[in-house]
Short mmCIF file of C-alpha atoms in Angstrom, two decimals:
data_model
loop_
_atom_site.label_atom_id
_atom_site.label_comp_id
_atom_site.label_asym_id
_atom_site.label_seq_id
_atom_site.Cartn_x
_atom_site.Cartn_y
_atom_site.Cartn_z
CA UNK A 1 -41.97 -7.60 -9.77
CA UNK A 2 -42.22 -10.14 -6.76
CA UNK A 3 -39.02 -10.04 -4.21
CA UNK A 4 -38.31 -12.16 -1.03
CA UNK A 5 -34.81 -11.90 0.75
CA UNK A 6 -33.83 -15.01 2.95
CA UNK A 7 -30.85 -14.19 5.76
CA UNK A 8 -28.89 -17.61 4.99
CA UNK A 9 -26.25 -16.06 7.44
CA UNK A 10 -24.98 -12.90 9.51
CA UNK A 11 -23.75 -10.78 6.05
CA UNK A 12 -25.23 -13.46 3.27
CA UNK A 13 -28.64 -12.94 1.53
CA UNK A 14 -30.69 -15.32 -0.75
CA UNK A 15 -33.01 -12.88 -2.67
CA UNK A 16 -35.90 -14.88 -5.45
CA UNK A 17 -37.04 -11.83 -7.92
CA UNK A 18 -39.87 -13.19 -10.56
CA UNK A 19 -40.36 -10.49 -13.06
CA UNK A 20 -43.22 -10.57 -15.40
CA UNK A 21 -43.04 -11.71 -18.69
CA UNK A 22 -44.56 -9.17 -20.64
CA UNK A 23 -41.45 -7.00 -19.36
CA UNK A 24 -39.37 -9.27 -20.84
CA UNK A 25 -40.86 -9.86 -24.53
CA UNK A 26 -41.28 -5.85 -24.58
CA UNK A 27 -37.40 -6.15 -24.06
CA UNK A 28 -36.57 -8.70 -26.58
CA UNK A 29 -39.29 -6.80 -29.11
CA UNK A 30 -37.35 -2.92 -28.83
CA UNK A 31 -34.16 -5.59 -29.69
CA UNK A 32 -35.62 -7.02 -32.16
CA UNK A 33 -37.13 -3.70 -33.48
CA UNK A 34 -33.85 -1.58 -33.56
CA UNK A 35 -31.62 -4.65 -35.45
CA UNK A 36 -34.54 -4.25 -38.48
CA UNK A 37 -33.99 -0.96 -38.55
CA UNK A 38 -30.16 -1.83 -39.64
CA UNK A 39 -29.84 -5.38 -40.70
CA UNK A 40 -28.61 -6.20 -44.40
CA UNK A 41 -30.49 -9.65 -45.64
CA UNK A 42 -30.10 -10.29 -49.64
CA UNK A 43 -33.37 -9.60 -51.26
CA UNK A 44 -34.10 -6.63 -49.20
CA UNK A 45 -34.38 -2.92 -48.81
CA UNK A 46 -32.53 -1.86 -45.26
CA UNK A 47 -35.43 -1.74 -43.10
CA UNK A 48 -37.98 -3.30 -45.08
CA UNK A 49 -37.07 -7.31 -43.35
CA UNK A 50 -40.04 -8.61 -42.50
CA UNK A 51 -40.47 -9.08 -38.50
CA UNK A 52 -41.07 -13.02 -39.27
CA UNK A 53 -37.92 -13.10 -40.95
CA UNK A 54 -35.69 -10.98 -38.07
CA UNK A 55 -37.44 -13.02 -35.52
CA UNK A 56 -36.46 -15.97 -36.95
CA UNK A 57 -32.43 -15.07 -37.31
CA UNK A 58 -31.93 -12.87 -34.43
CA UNK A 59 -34.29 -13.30 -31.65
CA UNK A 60 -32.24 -16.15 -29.90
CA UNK A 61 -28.89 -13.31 -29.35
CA UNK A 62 -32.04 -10.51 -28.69
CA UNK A 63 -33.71 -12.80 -25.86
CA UNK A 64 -30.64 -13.39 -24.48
CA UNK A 65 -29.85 -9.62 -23.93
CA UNK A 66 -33.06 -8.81 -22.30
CA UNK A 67 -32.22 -11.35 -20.18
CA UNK A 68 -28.78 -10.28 -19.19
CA UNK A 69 -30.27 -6.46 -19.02
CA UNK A 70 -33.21 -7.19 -16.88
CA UNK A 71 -31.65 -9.30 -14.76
CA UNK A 72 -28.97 -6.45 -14.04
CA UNK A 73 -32.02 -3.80 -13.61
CA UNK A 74 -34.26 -6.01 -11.78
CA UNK A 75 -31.54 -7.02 -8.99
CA UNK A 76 -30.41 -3.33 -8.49
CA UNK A 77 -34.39 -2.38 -7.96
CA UNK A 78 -34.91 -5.18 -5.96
CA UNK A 79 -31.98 -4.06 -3.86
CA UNK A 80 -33.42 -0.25 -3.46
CA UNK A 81 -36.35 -1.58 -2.68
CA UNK A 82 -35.22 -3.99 -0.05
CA UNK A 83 -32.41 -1.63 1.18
CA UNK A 84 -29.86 -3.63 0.96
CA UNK A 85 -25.88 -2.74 0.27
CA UNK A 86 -24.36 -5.76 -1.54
CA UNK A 87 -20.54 -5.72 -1.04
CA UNK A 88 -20.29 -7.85 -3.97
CA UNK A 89 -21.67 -8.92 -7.38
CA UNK A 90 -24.47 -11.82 -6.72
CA UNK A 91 -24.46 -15.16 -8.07
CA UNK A 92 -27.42 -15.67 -10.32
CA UNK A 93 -29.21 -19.36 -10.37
CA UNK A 94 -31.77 -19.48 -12.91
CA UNK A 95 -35.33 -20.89 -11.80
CA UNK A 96 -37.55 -20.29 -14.39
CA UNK A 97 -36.59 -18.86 -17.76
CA UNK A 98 -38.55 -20.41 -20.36
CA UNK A 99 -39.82 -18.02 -23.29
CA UNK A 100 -43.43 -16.81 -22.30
CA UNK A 101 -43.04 -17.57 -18.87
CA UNK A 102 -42.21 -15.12 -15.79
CA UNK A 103 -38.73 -15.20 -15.00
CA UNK A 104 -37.55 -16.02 -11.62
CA UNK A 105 -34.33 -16.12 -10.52
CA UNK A 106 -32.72 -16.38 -6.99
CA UNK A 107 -29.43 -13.68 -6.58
CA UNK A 108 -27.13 -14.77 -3.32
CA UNK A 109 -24.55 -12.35 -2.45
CA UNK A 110 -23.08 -10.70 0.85
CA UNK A 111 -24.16 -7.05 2.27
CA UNK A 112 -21.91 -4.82 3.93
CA UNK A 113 -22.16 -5.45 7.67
CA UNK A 114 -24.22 -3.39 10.09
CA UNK A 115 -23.06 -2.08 12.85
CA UNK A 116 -22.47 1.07 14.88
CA UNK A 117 -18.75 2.16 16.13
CA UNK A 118 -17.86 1.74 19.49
CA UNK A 119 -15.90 1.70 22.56
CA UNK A 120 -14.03 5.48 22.11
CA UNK A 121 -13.73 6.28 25.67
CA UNK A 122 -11.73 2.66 26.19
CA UNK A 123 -9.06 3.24 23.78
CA UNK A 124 -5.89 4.65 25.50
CA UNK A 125 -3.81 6.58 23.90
CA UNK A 126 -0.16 7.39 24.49
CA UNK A 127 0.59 10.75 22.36
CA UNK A 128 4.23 11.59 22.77
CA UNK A 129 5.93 15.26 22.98
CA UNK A 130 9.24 16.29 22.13
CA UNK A 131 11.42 18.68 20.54
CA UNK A 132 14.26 18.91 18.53
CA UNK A 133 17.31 19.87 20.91
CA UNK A 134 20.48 21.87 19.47
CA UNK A 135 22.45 17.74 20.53
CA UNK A 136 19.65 16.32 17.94
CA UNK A 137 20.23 19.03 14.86
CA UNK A 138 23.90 18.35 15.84
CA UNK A 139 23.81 14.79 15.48
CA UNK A 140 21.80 14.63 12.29
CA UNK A 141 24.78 16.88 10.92
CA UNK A 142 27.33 14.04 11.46
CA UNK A 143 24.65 11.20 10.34
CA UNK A 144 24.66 13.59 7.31
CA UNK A 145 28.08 13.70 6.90
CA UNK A 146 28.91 9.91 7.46
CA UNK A 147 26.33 9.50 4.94
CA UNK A 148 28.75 11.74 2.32
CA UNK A 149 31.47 9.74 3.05
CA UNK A 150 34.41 9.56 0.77
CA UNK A 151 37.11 7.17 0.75
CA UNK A 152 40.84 8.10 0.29
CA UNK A 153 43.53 6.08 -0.13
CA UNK A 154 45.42 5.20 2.76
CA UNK A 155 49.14 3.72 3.12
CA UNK A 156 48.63 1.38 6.41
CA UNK A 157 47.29 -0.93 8.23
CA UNK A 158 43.46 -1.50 7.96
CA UNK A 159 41.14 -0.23 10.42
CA UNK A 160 37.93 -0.55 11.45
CA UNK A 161 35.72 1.48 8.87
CA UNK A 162 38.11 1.48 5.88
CA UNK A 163 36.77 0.53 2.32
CA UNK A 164 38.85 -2.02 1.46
CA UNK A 165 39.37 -3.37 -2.24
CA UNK A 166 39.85 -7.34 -2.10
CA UNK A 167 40.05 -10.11 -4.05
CA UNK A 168 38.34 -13.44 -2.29
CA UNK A 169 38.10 -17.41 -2.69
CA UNK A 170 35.86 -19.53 -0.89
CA UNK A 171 35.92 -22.89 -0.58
CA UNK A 172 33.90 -25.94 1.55
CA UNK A 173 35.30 -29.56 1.96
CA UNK A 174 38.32 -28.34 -0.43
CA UNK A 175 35.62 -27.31 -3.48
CA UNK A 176 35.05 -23.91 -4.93
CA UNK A 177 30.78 -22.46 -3.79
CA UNK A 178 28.82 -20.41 -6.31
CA UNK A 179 29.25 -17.08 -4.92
CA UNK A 180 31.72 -17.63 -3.25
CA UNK A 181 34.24 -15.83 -4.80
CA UNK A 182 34.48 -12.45 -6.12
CA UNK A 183 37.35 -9.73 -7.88
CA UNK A 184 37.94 -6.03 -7.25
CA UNK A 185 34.75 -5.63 -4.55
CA UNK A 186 34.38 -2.92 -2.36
CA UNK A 187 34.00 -3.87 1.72
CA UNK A 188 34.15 -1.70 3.97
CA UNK A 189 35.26 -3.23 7.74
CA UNK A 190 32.71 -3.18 10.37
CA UNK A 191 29.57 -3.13 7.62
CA UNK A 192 28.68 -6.60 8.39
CA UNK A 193 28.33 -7.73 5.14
CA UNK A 194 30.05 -10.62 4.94
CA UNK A 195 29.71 -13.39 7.58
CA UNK A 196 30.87 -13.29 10.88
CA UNK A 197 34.81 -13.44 11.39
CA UNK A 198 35.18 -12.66 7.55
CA UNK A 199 35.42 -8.62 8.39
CA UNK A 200 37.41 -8.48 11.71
CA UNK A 201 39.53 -11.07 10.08
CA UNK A 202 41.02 -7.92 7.65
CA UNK A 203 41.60 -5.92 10.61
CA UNK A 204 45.18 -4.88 10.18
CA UNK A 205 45.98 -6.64 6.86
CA UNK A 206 48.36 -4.41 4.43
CA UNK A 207 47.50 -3.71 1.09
CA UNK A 208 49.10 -6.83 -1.27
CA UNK A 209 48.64 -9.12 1.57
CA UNK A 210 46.86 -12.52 1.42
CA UNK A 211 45.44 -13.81 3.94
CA UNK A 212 43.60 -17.24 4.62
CA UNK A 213 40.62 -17.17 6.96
CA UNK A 214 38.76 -20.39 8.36
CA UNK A 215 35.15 -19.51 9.20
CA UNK A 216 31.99 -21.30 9.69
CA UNK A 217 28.75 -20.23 7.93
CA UNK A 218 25.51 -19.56 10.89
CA UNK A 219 23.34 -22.32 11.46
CA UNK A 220 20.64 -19.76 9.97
CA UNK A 221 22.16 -18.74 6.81
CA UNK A 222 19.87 -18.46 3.89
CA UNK A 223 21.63 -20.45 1.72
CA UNK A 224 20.92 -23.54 2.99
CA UNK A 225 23.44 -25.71 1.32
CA UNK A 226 25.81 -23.57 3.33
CA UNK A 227 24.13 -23.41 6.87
CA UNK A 228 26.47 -24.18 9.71
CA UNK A 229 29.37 -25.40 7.08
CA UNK A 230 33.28 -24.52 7.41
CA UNK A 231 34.80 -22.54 4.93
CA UNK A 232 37.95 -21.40 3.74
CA UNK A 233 38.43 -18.09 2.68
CA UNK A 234 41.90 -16.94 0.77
CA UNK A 235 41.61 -13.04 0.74
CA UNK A 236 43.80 -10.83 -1.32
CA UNK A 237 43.68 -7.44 0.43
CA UNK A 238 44.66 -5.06 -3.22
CA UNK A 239 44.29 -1.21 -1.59
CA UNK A 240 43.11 -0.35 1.83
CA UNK A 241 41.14 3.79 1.80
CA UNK A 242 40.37 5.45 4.85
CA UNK A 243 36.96 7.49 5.18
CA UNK A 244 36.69 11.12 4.84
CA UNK A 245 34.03 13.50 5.99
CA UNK A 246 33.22 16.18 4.68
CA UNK A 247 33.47 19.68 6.11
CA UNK A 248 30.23 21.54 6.78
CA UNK A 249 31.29 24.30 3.69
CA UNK A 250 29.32 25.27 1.21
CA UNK A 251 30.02 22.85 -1.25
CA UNK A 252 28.18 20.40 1.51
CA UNK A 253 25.46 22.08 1.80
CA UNK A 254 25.23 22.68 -1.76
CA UNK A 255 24.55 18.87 -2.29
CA UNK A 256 21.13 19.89 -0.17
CA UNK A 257 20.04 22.54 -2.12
CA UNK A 258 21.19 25.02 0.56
CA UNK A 259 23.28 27.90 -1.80
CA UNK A 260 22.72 30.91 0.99
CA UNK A 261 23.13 31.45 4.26
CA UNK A 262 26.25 29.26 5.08
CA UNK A 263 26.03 27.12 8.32
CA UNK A 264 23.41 28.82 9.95
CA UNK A 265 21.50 28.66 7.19
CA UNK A 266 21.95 25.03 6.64
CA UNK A 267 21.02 24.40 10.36
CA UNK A 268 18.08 26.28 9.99
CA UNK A 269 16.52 24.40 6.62
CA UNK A 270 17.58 20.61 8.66
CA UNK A 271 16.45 21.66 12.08
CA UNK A 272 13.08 22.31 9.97
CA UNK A 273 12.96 18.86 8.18
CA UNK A 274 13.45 17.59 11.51
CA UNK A 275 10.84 19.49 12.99
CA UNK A 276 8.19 18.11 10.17
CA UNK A 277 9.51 14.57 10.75
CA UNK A 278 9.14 14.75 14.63
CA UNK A 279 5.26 16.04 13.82
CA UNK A 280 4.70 13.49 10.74
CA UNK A 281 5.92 10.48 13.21
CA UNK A 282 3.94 11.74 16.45
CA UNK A 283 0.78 11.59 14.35
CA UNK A 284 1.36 8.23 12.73
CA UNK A 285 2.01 6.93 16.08
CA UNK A 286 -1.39 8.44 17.44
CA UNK A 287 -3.02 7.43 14.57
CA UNK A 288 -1.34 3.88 14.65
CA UNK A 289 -2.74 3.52 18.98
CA UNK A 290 -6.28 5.23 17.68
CA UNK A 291 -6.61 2.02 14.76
CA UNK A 292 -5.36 -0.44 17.03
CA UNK A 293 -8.32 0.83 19.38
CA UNK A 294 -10.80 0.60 17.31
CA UNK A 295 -9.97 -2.74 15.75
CA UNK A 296 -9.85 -4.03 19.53
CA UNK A 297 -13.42 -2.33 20.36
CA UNK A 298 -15.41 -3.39 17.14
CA UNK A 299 -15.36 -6.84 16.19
CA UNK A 300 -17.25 -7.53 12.73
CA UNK A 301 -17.39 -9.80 10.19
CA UNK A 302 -15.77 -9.18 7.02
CA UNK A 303 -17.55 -9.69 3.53
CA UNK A 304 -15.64 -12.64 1.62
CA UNK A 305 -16.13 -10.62 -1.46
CA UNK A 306 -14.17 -7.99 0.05
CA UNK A 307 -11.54 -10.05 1.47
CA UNK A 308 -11.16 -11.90 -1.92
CA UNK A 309 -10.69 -8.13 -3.11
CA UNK A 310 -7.85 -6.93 -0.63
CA UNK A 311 -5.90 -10.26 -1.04
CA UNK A 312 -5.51 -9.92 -4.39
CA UNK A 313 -4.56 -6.55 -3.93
CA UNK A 314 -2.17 -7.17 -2.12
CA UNK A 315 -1.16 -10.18 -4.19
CA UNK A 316 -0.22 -7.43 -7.15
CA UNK A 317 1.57 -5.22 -4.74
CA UNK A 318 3.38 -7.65 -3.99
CA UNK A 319 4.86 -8.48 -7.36
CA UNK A 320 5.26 -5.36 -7.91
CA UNK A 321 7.44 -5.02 -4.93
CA UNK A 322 9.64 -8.13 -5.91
CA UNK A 323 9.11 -8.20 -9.22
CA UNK A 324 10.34 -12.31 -10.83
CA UNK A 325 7.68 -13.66 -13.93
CA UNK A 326 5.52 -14.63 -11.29
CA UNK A 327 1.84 -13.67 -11.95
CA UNK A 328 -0.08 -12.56 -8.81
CA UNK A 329 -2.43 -15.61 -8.26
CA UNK A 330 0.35 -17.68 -7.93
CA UNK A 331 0.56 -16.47 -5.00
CA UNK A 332 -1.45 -18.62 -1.94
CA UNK A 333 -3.81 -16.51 -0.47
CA UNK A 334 -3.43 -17.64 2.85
CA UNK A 335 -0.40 -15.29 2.92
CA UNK A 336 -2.31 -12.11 3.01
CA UNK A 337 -5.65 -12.95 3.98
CA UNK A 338 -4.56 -11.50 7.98
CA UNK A 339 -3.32 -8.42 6.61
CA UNK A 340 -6.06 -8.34 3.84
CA UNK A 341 -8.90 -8.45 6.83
CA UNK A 342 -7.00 -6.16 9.28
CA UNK A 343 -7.19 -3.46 6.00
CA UNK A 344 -11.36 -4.30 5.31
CA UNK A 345 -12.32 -4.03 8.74
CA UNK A 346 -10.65 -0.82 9.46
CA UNK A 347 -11.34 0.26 5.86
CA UNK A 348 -15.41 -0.29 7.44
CA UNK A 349 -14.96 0.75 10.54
CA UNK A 350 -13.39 4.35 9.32
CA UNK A 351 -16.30 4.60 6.88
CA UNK A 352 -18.36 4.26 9.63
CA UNK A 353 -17.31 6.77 11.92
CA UNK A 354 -17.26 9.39 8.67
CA UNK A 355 -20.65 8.38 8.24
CA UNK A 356 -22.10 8.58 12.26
CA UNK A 357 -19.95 11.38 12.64
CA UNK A 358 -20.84 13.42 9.10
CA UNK A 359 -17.10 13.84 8.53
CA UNK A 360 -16.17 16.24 5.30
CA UNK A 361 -12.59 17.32 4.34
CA UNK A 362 -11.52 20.26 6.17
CA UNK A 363 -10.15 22.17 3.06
CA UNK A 364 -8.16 24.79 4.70
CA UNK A 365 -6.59 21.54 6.04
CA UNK A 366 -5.97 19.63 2.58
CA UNK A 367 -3.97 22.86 2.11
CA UNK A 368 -2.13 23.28 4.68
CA UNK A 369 -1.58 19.42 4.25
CA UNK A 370 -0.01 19.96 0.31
CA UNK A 371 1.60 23.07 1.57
CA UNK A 372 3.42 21.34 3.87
CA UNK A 373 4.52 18.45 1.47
CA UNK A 374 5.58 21.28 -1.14
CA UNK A 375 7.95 23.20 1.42
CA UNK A 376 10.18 19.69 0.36
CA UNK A 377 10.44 21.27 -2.62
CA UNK A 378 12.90 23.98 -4.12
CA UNK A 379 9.94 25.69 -6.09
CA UNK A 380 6.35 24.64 -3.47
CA UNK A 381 4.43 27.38 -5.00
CA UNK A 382 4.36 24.56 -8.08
CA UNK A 383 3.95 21.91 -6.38
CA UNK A 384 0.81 23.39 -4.67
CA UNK A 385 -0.71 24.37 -8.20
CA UNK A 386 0.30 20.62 -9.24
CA UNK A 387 -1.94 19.38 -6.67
CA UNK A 388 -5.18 21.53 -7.57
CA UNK A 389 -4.77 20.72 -11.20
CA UNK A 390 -4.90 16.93 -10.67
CA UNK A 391 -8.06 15.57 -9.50
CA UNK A 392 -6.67 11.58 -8.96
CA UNK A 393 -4.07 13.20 -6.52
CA UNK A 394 -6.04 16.00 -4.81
CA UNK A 395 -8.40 13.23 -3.97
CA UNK A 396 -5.79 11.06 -2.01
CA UNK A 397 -4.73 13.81 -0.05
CA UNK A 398 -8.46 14.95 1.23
CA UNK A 399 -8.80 10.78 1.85
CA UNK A 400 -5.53 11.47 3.95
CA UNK A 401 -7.52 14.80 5.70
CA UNK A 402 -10.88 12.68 6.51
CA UNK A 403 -9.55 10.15 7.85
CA UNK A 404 -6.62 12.52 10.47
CA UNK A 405 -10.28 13.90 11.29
CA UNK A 406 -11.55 10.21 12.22
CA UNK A 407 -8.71 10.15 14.86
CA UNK A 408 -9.05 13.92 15.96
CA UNK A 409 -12.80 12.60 16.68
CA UNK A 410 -11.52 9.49 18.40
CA UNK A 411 -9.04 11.58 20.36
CA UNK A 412 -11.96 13.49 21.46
CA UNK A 413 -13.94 10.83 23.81
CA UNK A 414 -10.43 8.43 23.96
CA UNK A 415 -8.41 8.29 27.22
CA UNK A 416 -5.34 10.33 26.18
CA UNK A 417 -2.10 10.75 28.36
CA UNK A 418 1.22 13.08 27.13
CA UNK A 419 4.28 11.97 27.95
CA UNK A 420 7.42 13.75 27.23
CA UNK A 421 10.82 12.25 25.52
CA UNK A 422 13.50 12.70 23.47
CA UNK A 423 13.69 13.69 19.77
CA UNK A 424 15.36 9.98 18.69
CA UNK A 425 12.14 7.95 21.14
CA UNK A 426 9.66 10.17 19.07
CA UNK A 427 10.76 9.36 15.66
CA UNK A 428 11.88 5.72 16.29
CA UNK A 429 9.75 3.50 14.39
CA UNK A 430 6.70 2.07 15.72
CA UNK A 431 6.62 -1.96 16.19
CA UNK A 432 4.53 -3.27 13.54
CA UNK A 433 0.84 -3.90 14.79
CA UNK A 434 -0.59 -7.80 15.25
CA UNK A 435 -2.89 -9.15 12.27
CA UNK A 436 -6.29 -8.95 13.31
#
């Protein structure tokens, strides 16, 4: 077999393979040979068709396997042979491939770029510290109560926060909107639901009252036909309930799972959620810095194949997401081919640094990982065995482990600075990063 590779650019490679043709008649013969041993022709025995007569129906279908098949084995030799990583199938163009003849062919795909990662001791890295203070368990309480808020009926004037039961009528220029009008829904004063003015415009209605309110829409509204438009709303305010917290009893905390232990007992099991959030968003932000470094430090080029790959990816998530009869590659690509490449080249650049670094697992820390997932749980011990009875899942989490030990080995060489703050600074969402 005869190979020559041609670099047509940084990550593409034109490789010519000629393969001799007695390889491929002794393919197309064993083809040949094996269909006698099982084809049914009138006027003969099973396995008694003379070769002449097999040749003649089915060596057209037989060549053209052997072709298919060598071509498959002869490009992934080649590819040994010439050490090359394709990060895609090639496209074959046929040179020679005329019976009796040595086939030659020319396969042109992309490799996986080379390249070593670096720039560690540039990346700067703010890791934050904080705890969770008795003010922060006590305000999660109330944002846990708010969020069990009840409504009771209330006989007076509405306030700011009531749930108020209304019938409405909209109308621009004098004519009735599509969806602008609506019986018996639920609004509750201050949510900002409606459009500005609409709300406050409530405040201190009675229940029974009508009231007429003359708004305009923003100029950004998303209904365009709408956009910056007056409108006339005629609101029937039916019943006006005030909210209602609940008391921190033990039918509250029963709606958590929490049956023993009363108040303190409650505290305890949030103050520990808390605690796991605070750690699970101090790490995402570390590991969020330690990407962004790397990305910055180790510019490569990305293999189209792969690119193609991640968009549509994405392209499926996303209609999954959003769901509509639209099929994925209706989609334009050019929506998520910045996010597709920002997920390739860190996808490479993490598979680099397990592979220069010789990164394994850490097992004991895939279980303490799924440990700590499974204390979530009313029965972990389950959830645990769950995990080491399901390959597909175990999997994902040690993918999780390797690559928390990619930034542990970043964090190593990095520049890293602590800096203290407050429970709500630690957990408050990151700003999403810049496409790549």
């Amino acid at each position: 077999m005869q190979v020559s590779v041609e670099n047509t650019s940084a990550l593409e490679r034109r490789m010519t393979i000629g393969v001799p043709a007695e390889r491929i008649e002794a393919e197309v013969n064993k083809r040949l040979q094996q269909t006698a041993l099982k084809a049914k022709i009138p006027g003969f025995r099973p396995g008694k068709v003379p070769m002449s007569v097999i040749r003649q129906r089915y060596e057209a279908d037989a060549r053209q396997e052997a072709l298919g098949n060598v071509i498959q084995a002869s490009f992934y030799e080649a590819i040994v042979e010439q050490k090359l990583n394709p990060a895609g199938a090639p496209a074959v163009e046929p040179k020679v491939f005329e019976k009796g003849k040595d086939l030659e062919y020319v396969a042109t795909f992309e490799v996986f770029p080379e390249f070593q990662v670096a720039g560690f001791e540039g990346i700067a890295i703010e890791r934050l510290q904080a705890d969770v203070a008795d003010a922060d368990l006590d305000n999660m309480l109330e944002i846990l109560r708010k969020q069990n808020t009840r409504f009771e009926k209330a006989e007076r004037d509405a306030q700011d926060g009531d749930q108020l039961n209304i019938d409405f009528v909209g109308k621009v220029d004098g004519e009735a909107f599509a969806g602008g009008s609506a019986k018996g829904t639920q609004l509750v004063l201050g949510s900002n639901r409606m459009i500005p003015g609409f709300e406050t415009g409530l405040v201190g209605a009675k229940a029974g009252e009508e009231r007429v309110l003359n708004l305009t829409f923003p100029a950004d509204y998303q209904n365009l036909d709408l956009a910056g438009k007056e409108a006339e709303f005629t609101v029937t305010v039916n019943s006006i309930s005030e909210p209602k917290l609940p008391e921190l009893n033990d039918d509250f905390f029963t709606l958590f799972g929490i049956k023993e232990g009363g108040l303190e007992g409650f505290r305890t099991e949030v103050r520990k959620n808390m605690e796991r959030e605070l750690r699970q968003a101090i790490k995402s932000k570390v590991k969020n810095q330690v990407m962004e470094g790397l990305l910055a430090g180790n510019p490569i080029e990305v293999p189209k194949a792969l690119l193609s790959n991640e968009v549509d990816r994405l392209r499926v998530q996303a209609v999954q997401q959003f769901g509509g009869n639209i099929k994925p590659d209706q989609l334009p690509a050019e929506l998520f081919e910045e996010q597709a490449k920002r997920r390739v080249v860190l996808g490479l650049i993490v598979a680099e640094v397990v592979k220069q670094f010789e990164l394994k697992p850490d097992e004991a820390r895939v279980r303490e990982l799924i440990q700590e997932m499974a204390s979530a749980y009313q029965e972990p011990e389950q959830v645990v065995s769950w995990y080491y009875k399901n390959d597909q899942q175990l999997n994902e989490v040690r993918s999780v482990v390797l690559e928390e030990q990619v930034v542990d080995t970043v964090l190593q060489k990095a520049n890293v600075t602590d800096k203290q703050v407050s429970y709500e600074e630690a957990v408050k969402p990151a700003e999403a990063p810049q496409a790549a």
